[in-house]
PDB file of C-alpha atoms and ligand atoms in Angstrom:
ATOM      1  CA  MET A 228      82.588 199.334 -17.958  1.00 86.00           C
ATOM      2  CA  HIS A 229      81.579 195.604 -18.079  1.00 95.00           C
ATOM      3  CA  ARG A 230      81.457 193.893 -14.744  1.00 97.00           C
ATOM      4  CA  PHE A 231      81.853 190.226 -13.913  1.00 97.00           C
ATOM      5  CA  PHE A 232      81.517 188.199 -10.660  1.00 98.00           C
ATOM      6  CA  LEU A 233      84.107 185.478 -10.765  1.00 97.00           C
ATOM      7  CA  PRO A 234      84.763 182.465  -8.459  1.00 95.00           C
ATOM      8  CA  PRO A 235      87.730 182.708  -6.099  1.00 93.00           C
ATOM      9  CA  ASP A 236      90.026 180.369  -8.108  1.00 95.00           C
ATOM     10  CA  ALA A 237      89.691 182.831 -11.139  1.00 97.00           C
ATOM     11  CA  ILE A 238      91.558 185.422  -9.167  1.00 96.00           C
ATOM     12  CA  GLN A 239      95.210 184.345  -8.922  1.00 95.00           C
ATOM     13  CA  GLY A 240      97.165 187.250  -7.429  1.00 93.00           C
ATOM     14  CA  GLU A 241      97.771 189.689 -10.308  1.00 96.00           C
ATOM     15  CA  THR A 242      96.421 187.347 -12.883  1.00 97.00           C
ATOM     16  CA  ILE A 243      92.816 186.664 -13.739  1.00 97.00           C
ATOM     17  CA  ILE A 244      91.866 183.525 -15.559  1.00 96.00           C
ATOM     18  CA  PHE A 245      88.278 183.960 -16.914  1.00 96.00           C
ATOM     19  CA  PRO A 246      86.081 180.944 -16.535  1.00 96.00           C
ATOM     20  CA  ALA A 247      84.870 179.348 -19.873  1.00 93.00           C
ATOM     21  CA  ASP A 248      81.356 180.956 -19.880  1.00 92.00           C
ATOM     22  CA  THR A 249      82.646 184.476 -19.102  1.00 94.00           C
ATOM     23  CA  ALA A 250      85.499 184.021 -21.524  1.00 94.00           C
ATOM     24  CA  GLN A 251      82.955 183.063 -24.200  1.00 92.00           C
ATOM     25  CA  GLN A 252      80.701 186.229 -23.305  1.00 93.00           C
ATOM     26  CA  ILE A 253      83.812 188.541 -23.477  1.00 93.00           C
ATOM     27  CA  GLN A 254      84.927 187.192 -26.813  1.00 91.00           C
ATOM     28  CA  ARG A 255      81.761 186.290 -28.712  1.00 90.00           C
ATOM     29  CA  VAL A 256      79.046 188.584 -27.278  1.00 93.00           C
ATOM     30  CA  LEU A 257      80.981 191.695 -26.143  1.00 94.00           C
ATOM     31  CA  ARG A 258      83.849 191.338 -28.667  1.00 93.00           C
ATOM     32  CA  LEU A 259      86.394 192.728 -26.202  1.00 93.00           C
ATOM     33  CA  ARG A 260      89.979 192.686 -27.247  1.00 91.00           C
ATOM     34  CA  SER A 261      93.389 192.536 -25.539  1.00 92.00           C
ATOM     35  CA  GLY A 262      94.187 195.694 -23.766  1.00 94.00           C
ATOM     36  CA  GLU A 263      90.510 196.619 -23.000  1.00 96.00           C
ATOM     37  CA  LYS A 264      89.432 197.038 -19.442  1.00 97.00           C
ATOM     38  CA  VAL A 265      86.756 195.319 -17.370  1.00 97.00           C
ATOM     39  CA  THR A 266      85.816 195.188 -13.772  1.00 97.00           C
ATOM     40  CA  VAL A 267      86.042 191.799 -11.866  1.00 98.00           C
ATOM     41  CA  LEU A 268      84.256 191.346  -8.586  1.00 97.00           C
ATOM     42  CA  ASP A 269      84.964 188.625  -6.090  1.00 96.00           C
ATOM     43  CA  ASN A 270      81.609 188.664  -4.273  1.00 97.00           C
ATOM     44  CA  SER A 271      83.213 189.466  -0.928  1.00 94.00           C
ATOM     45  CA  GLY A 272      83.175 193.290  -1.335  1.00 93.00           C
ATOM     46  CA  TRP A 273      86.318 193.792  -3.618  1.00 96.00           C
ATOM     47  CA  GLN A 274      86.496 194.959  -7.093  1.00 97.00           C
ATOM     48  CA  TYR A 275      89.484 194.667  -9.539  1.00 98.00           C
ATOM     49  CA  SER A 276      90.126 196.880 -12.470  1.00 98.00           C
ATOM     50  CA  VAL A 277      91.523 194.457 -15.106  1.00 98.00           C
ATOM     51  CA  ALA A 278      93.111 194.901 -18.460  1.00 97.00           C
ATOM     52  CA  LEU A 279      92.623 191.961 -20.853  1.00 96.00           C
ATOM     53  CA  THR A 280      95.943 190.511 -21.779  1.00 94.00           C
ATOM     54  CA  ASP A 281      94.917 187.581 -23.944  1.00 83.00           C
ATOM     55  CA  ALA A 282      91.613 186.988 -25.519  1.00 75.00           C
ATOM     56  CA  ASN A 283      91.730 184.362 -28.208  1.00 74.00           C
ATOM     57  CA  ARG A 284      90.624 180.772 -28.934  1.00 73.00           C
ATOM     58  CA  GLY A 285      88.370 180.490 -25.969  1.00 73.00           C
ATOM     59  CA  GLN A 286      91.009 181.557 -23.456  1.00 87.00           C
ATOM     60  CA  VAL A 287      90.672 184.930 -21.762  1.00 94.00           C
ATOM     61  CA  SER A 288      93.028 186.152 -19.147  1.00 96.00           C
ATOM     62  CA  GLY A 289      93.693 189.586 -17.629  1.00 97.00           C
ATOM     63  CA  ARG A 290      96.051 191.555 -15.433  1.00 97.00           C
ATOM     64  CA  VAL A 291      95.008 193.400 -12.260  1.00 98.00           C
ATOM     65  CA  LEU A 292      95.557 197.097 -12.448  1.00 98.00           C
ATOM     66  CA  GLU A 293      94.010 198.046  -9.260  1.00 97.00           C
ATOM     67  CA  LYS A 294      92.030 196.473  -6.293  1.00 97.00           C
ATOM     68  CA  SER A 295      89.618 198.515  -4.311  1.00 97.00           C
ATOM     69  CA  PRO A 296      86.588 197.986  -1.973  1.00 97.00           C
ATOM     70  CA  VAL A 297      83.112 198.219  -3.673  1.00 96.00           C
ATOM     71  CA  GLN A 298      81.251 201.196  -2.257  1.00 95.00           C
ATOM     72  CA  SER A 299      77.762 200.387  -3.349  1.00 96.00           C
ATOM     73  CA  GLU A 300      76.601 197.766  -0.770  1.00 96.00           C
ATOM     74  CA  PRO A 301      73.898 199.387   1.484  1.00 96.00           C
ATOM     75  CA  PRO A 302      74.600 199.857   5.196  1.00 94.00           C
ATOM     76  CA  VAL A 303      71.573 197.694   6.108  1.00 96.00           C
ATOM     77  CA  HIS A 304      71.328 193.863   5.364  1.00 97.00           C
ATOM     78  CA  LEU A 305      67.843 193.655   3.891  1.00 98.00           C
ATOM     79  CA  SER A 306      66.521 190.137   3.696  1.00 98.00           C
ATOM     80  CA  LEU A 307      63.284 190.035   1.552  1.00 98.00           C
ATOM     81  CA  TYR A 308      60.695 187.442   2.014  1.00 98.00           C
ATOM     82  CA  LEU A 309      58.570 187.265  -1.035  1.00 97.00           C
ATOM     83  CA  CYS A 310      55.455 185.078  -1.480  1.00 96.00           C
ATOM     84  CA  LEU A 311      55.852 182.862  -4.481  1.00 93.00           C
ATOM     85  CA  THR A 312      53.733 183.965  -7.504  1.00 92.00           C
ATOM     86  CA  GLN A 313      53.701 183.628 -11.322  1.00 90.00           C
ATOM     87  CA  ARG A 314      57.125 183.301 -12.748  1.00 91.00           C
ATOM     88  CA  GLU A 315      57.462 186.561 -14.589  1.00 94.00           C
ATOM     89  CA  LYS A 316      56.411 188.528 -11.656  1.00 96.00           C
ATOM     90  CA  PHE A 317      58.762 186.765  -9.273  1.00 96.00           C
ATOM     91  CA  GLU A 318      61.609 187.201 -11.780  1.00 97.00           C
ATOM     92  CA  TRP A 319      60.804 190.798 -12.033  1.00 98.00           C
ATOM     93  CA  MET A 320      60.991 191.199  -8.284  1.00 98.00           C
ATOM     94  CA  LEU A 321      64.267 189.377  -7.983  1.00 98.00           C
ATOM     95  CA  GLN A 322      65.817 191.628 -10.641  1.00 98.00           C
ATOM     96  CA  LYS A 323      64.561 194.952  -9.496  1.00 98.00           C
ATOM     97  CA  CYS A 324      65.063 194.357  -5.822  1.00 98.00           C
ATOM     98  CA  THR A 325      68.676 193.137  -6.566  1.00 98.00           C
ATOM     99  CA  GLU A 326      69.295 196.525  -8.344  1.00 98.00           C
ATOM    100  CA  VAL A 327      67.787 198.425  -5.317  1.00 98.00           C
ATOM    101  CA  GLY A 328      70.226 196.726  -2.868  1.00 98.00           C
ATOM    102  CA  THR A 329      68.464 193.637  -1.340  1.00 98.00           C
ATOM    103  CA  ALA A 330      70.929 191.398   0.526  1.00 98.00           C
ATOM    104  CA  GLU A 331      69.064 188.072   0.185  1.00 98.00           C
ATOM    105  CA  PHE A 332      65.902 186.540  -0.929  1.00 98.00           C
ATOM    106  CA  THR A 333      63.574 183.912   0.495  1.00 97.00           C
ATOM    107  CA  PRO A 334      60.493 182.702  -1.357  1.00 96.00           C
ATOM    108  CA  VAL A 335      57.468 182.036   0.948  1.00 96.00           C
ATOM    109  CA  LEU A 336      54.368 179.941   0.498  1.00 95.00           C
ATOM    110  CA  SER A 337      51.576 181.633   2.300  1.00 91.00           C
ATOM    111  CA  SER A 338      47.876 180.523   2.335  1.00 89.00           C
ATOM    112  CA  ARG A 339      46.894 182.675  -0.568  1.00 86.00           C
ATOM    113  CA  SER A 340      50.144 182.448  -2.581  1.00 79.00           C
ATOM    114  CA  LEU A 341      49.387 181.782  -6.217  1.00 77.00           C
ATOM    115  CA  VAL A 342      52.055 179.173  -6.302  1.00 77.00           C
ATOM    116  CA  GLN A 343      51.882 176.452  -3.758  1.00 76.00           C
ATOM    117  CA  ASP A 344      54.416 173.840  -4.806  1.00 78.00           C
ATOM    118  CA  LYS A 345      58.146 174.025  -3.957  1.00 78.00           C
ATOM    119  CA  GLN A 346      58.808 172.200  -7.302  1.00 78.00           C
ATOM    120  CA  THR A 347      58.138 175.474  -9.191  1.00 73.00           C
ATOM    121  CA  TYR A 348      61.038 176.830  -7.346  1.00 73.00           C
ATOM    122  CA  GLU A 349      63.346 173.920  -7.722  1.00 76.00           C
ATOM    123  CA  ASN A 350      62.917 173.995 -11.496  1.00 84.00           C
ATOM    124  CA  LYS A 351      63.656 177.631 -11.624  1.00 90.00           C
ATOM    125  CA  HIS A 352      66.446 177.853  -9.120  1.00 92.00           C
ATOM    126  CA  SER A 353      69.422 178.188 -11.382  1.00 94.00           C
ATOM    127  CA  ARG A 354      67.499 180.401 -13.760  1.00 96.00           C
ATOM    128  CA  TRP A 355      66.576 182.696 -10.923  1.00 96.00           C
ATOM    129  CA  GLU A 356      70.195 182.759  -9.500  1.00 97.00           C
ATOM    130  CA  ARG A 357      71.254 183.778 -13.030  1.00 96.00           C
ATOM    131  CA  ILE A 358      68.800 186.663 -12.973  1.00 98.00           C
ATOM    132  CA  ILE A 359      70.087 187.861  -9.680  1.00 98.00           C
ATOM    133  CA  LEU A 360      73.665 187.532 -10.835  1.00 97.00           C
ATOM    134  CA  GLU A 361      73.093 189.623 -13.926  1.00 97.00           C
ATOM    135  CA  ALA A 362      71.122 192.238 -12.054  1.00 98.00           C
ATOM    136  CA  ALA A 363      73.997 192.425  -9.564  1.00 98.00           C
ATOM    137  CA  GLU A 364      76.560 192.795 -12.264  1.00 97.00           C
ATOM    138  CA  GLN A 365      74.589 195.418 -14.141  1.00 97.00           C
ATOM    139  CA  SER A 366      73.708 197.477 -11.144  1.00 97.00           C
ATOM    140  CA  GLY A 367      77.293 197.503  -9.800  1.00 96.00           C
ATOM    141  CA  ARG A 368      76.686 195.461  -6.625  1.00 97.00           C
ATOM    142  CA  GLY A 369      79.600 194.129  -4.617  1.00 96.00           C
ATOM    143  CA  ARG A 370      77.804 191.064  -3.456  1.00 97.00           C
ATOM    144  CA  ILE A 371      75.428 188.593  -5.141  1.00 98.00           C
ATOM    145  CA  PRO A 372      72.258 188.196  -3.092  1.00 98.00           C
ATOM    146  CA  PRO A 373      71.679 184.606  -2.195  1.00 98.00           C
ATOM    147  CA  LEU A 374      68.434 182.964  -3.216  1.00 97.00           C
ATOM    148  CA  ASN A 375      67.423 180.763  -0.215  1.00 96.00           C
ATOM    149  CA  PRO A 376      65.121 177.627  -0.487  1.00 94.00           C
ATOM    150  CA  PRO A 377      61.382 178.458  -0.108  1.00 94.00           C
ATOM    151  CA  LEU A 378      59.800 178.203   3.320  1.00 95.00           C
ATOM    152  CA  ASP A 379      56.249 177.679   4.437  1.00 96.00           C
ATOM    153  CA  TYR A 380      54.825 180.805   5.997  1.00 97.00           C
ATOM    154  CA  THR A 381      55.343 179.694   9.608  1.00 97.00           C
ATOM    155  CA  ALA A 382      58.787 178.618   9.042  1.00 98.00           C
ATOM    156  CA  ALA A 383      59.502 181.891   7.218  1.00 98.00           C
ATOM    157  CA  VAL A 384      58.281 184.176  10.013  1.00 98.00           C
ATOM    158  CA  GLU A 385      60.250 182.068  12.552  1.00 98.00           C
ATOM    159  CA  THR A 386      63.401 181.855  10.747  1.00 98.00           C
ATOM    160  CA  ALA A 387      63.468 185.587   9.920  1.00 98.00           C
ATOM    161  CA  ARG A 388      62.743 186.443  13.536  1.00 97.00           C
ATOM    162  CA  ALA A 389      65.654 184.293  14.795  1.00 97.00           C
ATOM    163  CA  THR A 390      68.179 185.938  12.291  1.00 96.00           C
ATOM    164  CA  ASN A 391      67.191 189.600  12.080  1.00 97.00           C
ATOM    165  CA  ASP A 392      67.149 192.592  14.405  1.00 95.00           C
ATOM    166  CA  LEU A 393      63.874 193.979  12.946  1.00 96.00           C
ATOM    167  CA  CYS A 394      61.001 192.097  11.083  1.00 97.00           C
ATOM    168  CA  LEU A 395      58.613 194.124   9.050  1.00 98.00           C
ATOM    169  CA  ILE A 396      55.494 192.920   7.300  1.00 98.00           C
ATOM    170  CA  ALA A 397      53.853 194.941   4.646  1.00 98.00           C
ATOM    171  CA  TRP A 398      50.247 195.011   5.312  1.00 98.00           C
ATOM    172  CA  GLU A 399      47.636 197.146   3.590  1.00 98.00           C
ATOM    173  CA  GLU A 400      45.302 197.063   6.572  1.00 98.00           C
ATOM    174  CA  GLU A 401      47.959 198.775   8.804  1.00 98.00           C
ATOM    175  CA  HIS A 402      46.999 202.396   8.723  1.00 97.00           C
ATOM    176  CA  ALA A 403      49.005 203.858  11.555  1.00 96.00           C
ATOM    177  CA  LEU A 404      52.676 202.910  11.205  1.00 97.00           C
ATOM    178  CA  ARG A 405      54.370 203.920   7.840  1.00 98.00           C
ATOM    179  CA  LEU A 406      57.411 201.935   6.899  1.00 98.00           C
ATOM    180  CA  PRO A 407      60.068 204.705   7.387  1.00 96.00           C
ATOM    181  CA  ALA A 408      58.673 205.392  10.889  1.00 96.00           C
ATOM    182  CA  ALA A 409      59.326 201.787  11.863  1.00 96.00           C
ATOM    183  CA  LEU A 410      63.002 202.301  11.057  1.00 95.00           C
ATOM    184  CA  GLN A 411      63.741 205.007  13.535  1.00 89.00           C
ATOM    185  CA  ASN A 412      66.802 204.350  15.705  1.00 80.00           C
ATOM    186  CA  GLY A 413      67.761 201.349  13.600  1.00 78.00           C
ATOM    187  CA  PRO A 414      71.599 201.128  13.962  1.00 81.00           C
ATOM    188  CA  ALA A 415      73.883 200.676  10.973  1.00 78.00           C
ATOM    189  CA  ASN A 416      74.391 197.037  10.120  1.00 82.00           C
ATOM    190  CA  THR A 417      70.767 196.301  11.025  1.00 93.00           C
ATOM    191  CA  HIS A 418      69.640 192.979   9.852  1.00 97.00           C
ATOM    192  CA  LEU A 419      66.136 193.658   8.630  1.00 98.00           C
ATOM    193  CA  ALA A 420      63.597 191.208   7.286  1.00 98.00           C
ATOM    194  CA  LEU A 421      60.681 192.432   5.214  1.00 98.00           C
ATOM    195  CA  LEU A 422      57.804 190.302   4.074  1.00 98.00           C
ATOM    196  CA  ILE A 423      55.632 190.950   1.100  1.00 98.00           C
ATOM    197  CA  GLY A 424      52.313 189.136   0.833  1.00 97.00           C
ATOM    198  CA  PRO A 425      50.844 187.581  -2.298  1.00 96.00           C
ATOM    199  CA  GLU A 426      48.162 189.150  -4.800  1.00 93.00           C
ATOM    200  CA  GLY A 427      45.416 187.864  -2.589  1.00 93.00           C
ATOM    201  CA  GLY A 428      46.875 189.469   0.346  1.00 95.00           C
ATOM    202  CA  LEU A 429      47.915 187.902   3.730  1.00 96.00           C
ATOM    203  CA  SER A 430      45.144 186.560   5.944  1.00 96.00           C
ATOM    204  CA  THR A 431      44.599 188.389   9.278  1.00 96.00           C
ATOM    205  CA  GLY A 432      45.572 185.153  11.090  1.00 97.00           C
ATOM    206  CA  GLU A 433      48.959 185.175   9.137  1.00 97.00           C
ATOM    207  CA  VAL A 434      49.638 188.785  10.090  1.00 98.00           C
ATOM    208  CA  ASP A 435      48.602 188.197  13.713  1.00 98.00           C
ATOM    209  CA  GLN A 436      50.907 185.218  13.995  1.00 98.00           C
ATOM    210  CA  ALA A 437      53.883 187.280  12.796  1.00 98.00           C
ATOM    211  CA  VAL A 438      52.960 190.158  15.061  1.00 98.00           C
ATOM    212  CA  GLN A 439      52.918 187.760  18.035  1.00 98.00           C
ATOM    213  CA  MET A 440      56.395 186.635  17.157  1.00 97.00           C
ATOM    214  CA  GLY A 441      57.635 190.251  17.313  1.00 96.00           C
ATOM    215  CA  TRP A 442      57.047 191.375  13.673  1.00 97.00           C
ATOM    216  CA  ARG A 443      55.620 194.789  13.072  1.00 97.00           C
ATOM    217  CA  ALA A 444      53.000 195.391  10.365  1.00 98.00           C
ATOM    218  CA  VAL A 445      53.762 198.432   8.331  1.00 98.00           C
ATOM    219  CA  SER A 446      51.989 200.543   5.698  1.00 98.00           C
ATOM    220  CA  LEU A 447      53.115 201.692   2.334  1.00 98.00           C
ATOM    221  CA  GLY A 448      50.459 204.336   2.157  1.00 98.00           C
ATOM    222  CA  PRO A 449      46.686 204.428   1.595  1.00 97.00           C
ATOM    223  CA  ARG A 450      46.797 202.839  -1.774  1.00 98.00           C
ATOM    224  CA  ILE A 451      46.826 199.219  -2.612  1.00 98.00           C
ATOM    225  CA  LEU A 452      50.062 198.305  -4.361  1.00 98.00           C
ATOM    226  CA  ARG A 453      50.529 195.210  -6.468  1.00 97.00           C
ATOM    227  CA  MET A 454      52.870 192.801  -4.798  1.00 97.00           C
ATOM    228  CA  GLU A 455      55.741 193.480  -7.086  1.00 98.00           C
ATOM    229  CA  THR A 456      55.412 197.203  -6.730  1.00 98.00           C
ATOM    230  CA  ALA A 457      55.143 196.823  -2.906  1.00 98.00           C
ATOM    231  CA  ALA A 458      58.404 194.763  -2.958  1.00 98.00           C
ATOM    232  CA  VAL A 459      60.420 197.307  -4.934  1.00 98.00           C
ATOM    233  CA  VAL A 460      58.962 200.421  -3.155  1.00 98.00           C
ATOM    234  CA  SER A 461      59.530 198.882   0.281  1.00 98.00           C
ATOM    235  CA  ALA A 462      63.059 197.829  -0.535  1.00 98.00           C
ATOM    236  CA  ALA A 463      63.930 201.200  -1.854  1.00 98.00           C
ATOM    237  CA  LEU A 464      62.351 202.933   1.219  1.00 98.00           C
ATOM    238  CA  VAL A 465      64.414 200.839   3.584  1.00 97.00           C
ATOM    239  CA  ILE A 466      67.727 201.246   1.786  1.00 97.00           C
ATOM    240  CA  ASP A 467      67.097 204.976   1.096  1.00 97.00           C
ATOM    241  CA  TRP A 468      66.456 205.431   4.769  1.00 96.00           C
ATOM    242  CA  PHE A 469      69.745 203.857   5.819  1.00 95.00           C
ATOM    243  CA  GLU A 470      71.812 205.358   3.107  1.00 95.00           C
ATOM    244  CA  THR A 471      70.672 208.962   3.563  1.00 93.00           C
ATOM    245  CA  ARG A 472      70.184 209.324   7.224  1.00 86.00           C
ATOM    246  CA  THR A 473      72.693 211.569   9.081  1.00 71.00           C
ATOM    247  CA  GLY A 474      74.154 210.769  12.477  1.00 57.00           C
TER     248      GLY A 474
HETATM  249  N1  SAH B 258      44.615 191.484  -2.162  1.00 59.01           N
HETATM  250  C1  SAH B 258      44.768 192.669  -1.251  1.00 59.01           C
HETATM  251  C2  SAH B 258      45.927 193.358  -1.718  1.00 59.01           C
HETATM  252  C3  SAH B 258      47.265 192.575  -1.808  1.00 59.01           C
HETATM  253  S1  SAH B 258      48.468 193.514  -2.308  1.00 59.01           S
HETATM  254  C4  SAH B 258      43.540 193.460  -1.491  1.00 59.01           C
HETATM  255  O1  SAH B 258      43.192 193.692  -2.567  1.00 59.01           O
HETATM  256  O2  SAH B 258      43.248 194.117  -0.462  1.00 59.01           O
HETATM  257  C5  SAH B 258      49.979 192.410  -2.249  1.00 59.01           C
HETATM  258  C6  SAH B 258      50.852 192.716  -1.036  1.00 59.01           C
HETATM  259  O3  SAH B 258      51.509 193.886  -1.273  1.00 59.01           O
HETATM  260  C7  SAH B 258      50.212 192.675   0.270  1.00 59.01           C
HETATM  261  O4  SAH B 258      50.158 191.430   0.907  1.00 59.01           O
HETATM  262  C8  SAH B 258      51.263 193.581   1.050  1.00 59.01           C
HETATM  263  O5  SAH B 258      52.383 192.855   1.520  1.00 59.01           O
HETATM  264  C9  SAH B 258      51.682 194.578   0.029  1.00 59.01           C
HETATM  265  N2  SAH B 258      50.957 195.887   0.001  1.00 59.01           N
HETATM  266  C10 SAH B 258      50.267 196.355  -1.103  1.00 59.01           C
HETATM  267  N3  SAH B 258      49.824 197.584  -0.797  1.00 59.01           N
HETATM  268  C11 SAH B 258      50.250 197.870   0.476  1.00 59.01           C
HETATM  269  C12 SAH B 258      50.101 199.080   1.385  1.00 59.01           C
HETATM  270  N4  SAH B 258      49.488 200.057   1.028  1.00 59.01           N
HETATM  271  N5  SAH B 258      50.741 199.052   2.525  1.00 59.01           N
HETATM  272  C13 SAH B 258      51.397 197.867   2.983  1.00 59.01           C
HETATM  273  N6  SAH B 258      51.560 196.781   2.199  1.00 59.01           N
HETATM  274  C14 SAH B 258      50.998 196.671   0.913  1.00 59.01           C
END
């Protein structure tokens, strides 16, 4: 079943008017015809089963058959803080971590980040939002994770601390506290921030600074993971923990 996030004005009661870019995709790329069904998402947690009623000459509309809440959003709000890195790697992290269930992304410029200028981000912003959107549609998410503007390291750790219940920093030199152990007693709806360092690692000073603000350094095990591996693995561990715990 094809899934499309649509803006609020496309959903008019029982009628769906597909915006031009989606209409083009439905007709030219997917070659769907009147009567075929698609799923429409409103980015606020609802999905609509829709039968296409009219699909010709660039106009596509549909009729709502059923409206239901999306069941796939995780019970934890995971905000990932990812140090900026080369484009392919960053895009891969955005795509995979969206599939896994991340709620929002913030790029971070740390002292050893491979990419140090915010311009890189500004040039790529709409492309990266598109990657997140497509990953959210493909994986059946109910919400599109926002991509926040990049922050310098200090601003990132301060902002995250002010807006989350629990802040975790993945650090390969932490040998005692494994990530799942740091989640014990976390209530549902926990807002959790998780920071992944760059290829060159975080400096001890950066980790100390975060810890002094109330972050906890966590281990992903005794092996050194590449940053993109660390991002996906840690996001999956957090979401799995909240989705499968009982009681
Ligand atoms: N350059 C460092 C490794 C950096 S790995 C070195 O060679 O020692 C990139 C990022 O992935 C790290 O900053 C950290 O956030 C995360 N990471 C990788 N392996 C990890 C592990 N075993 N435990 C916790 N975090 C890890």
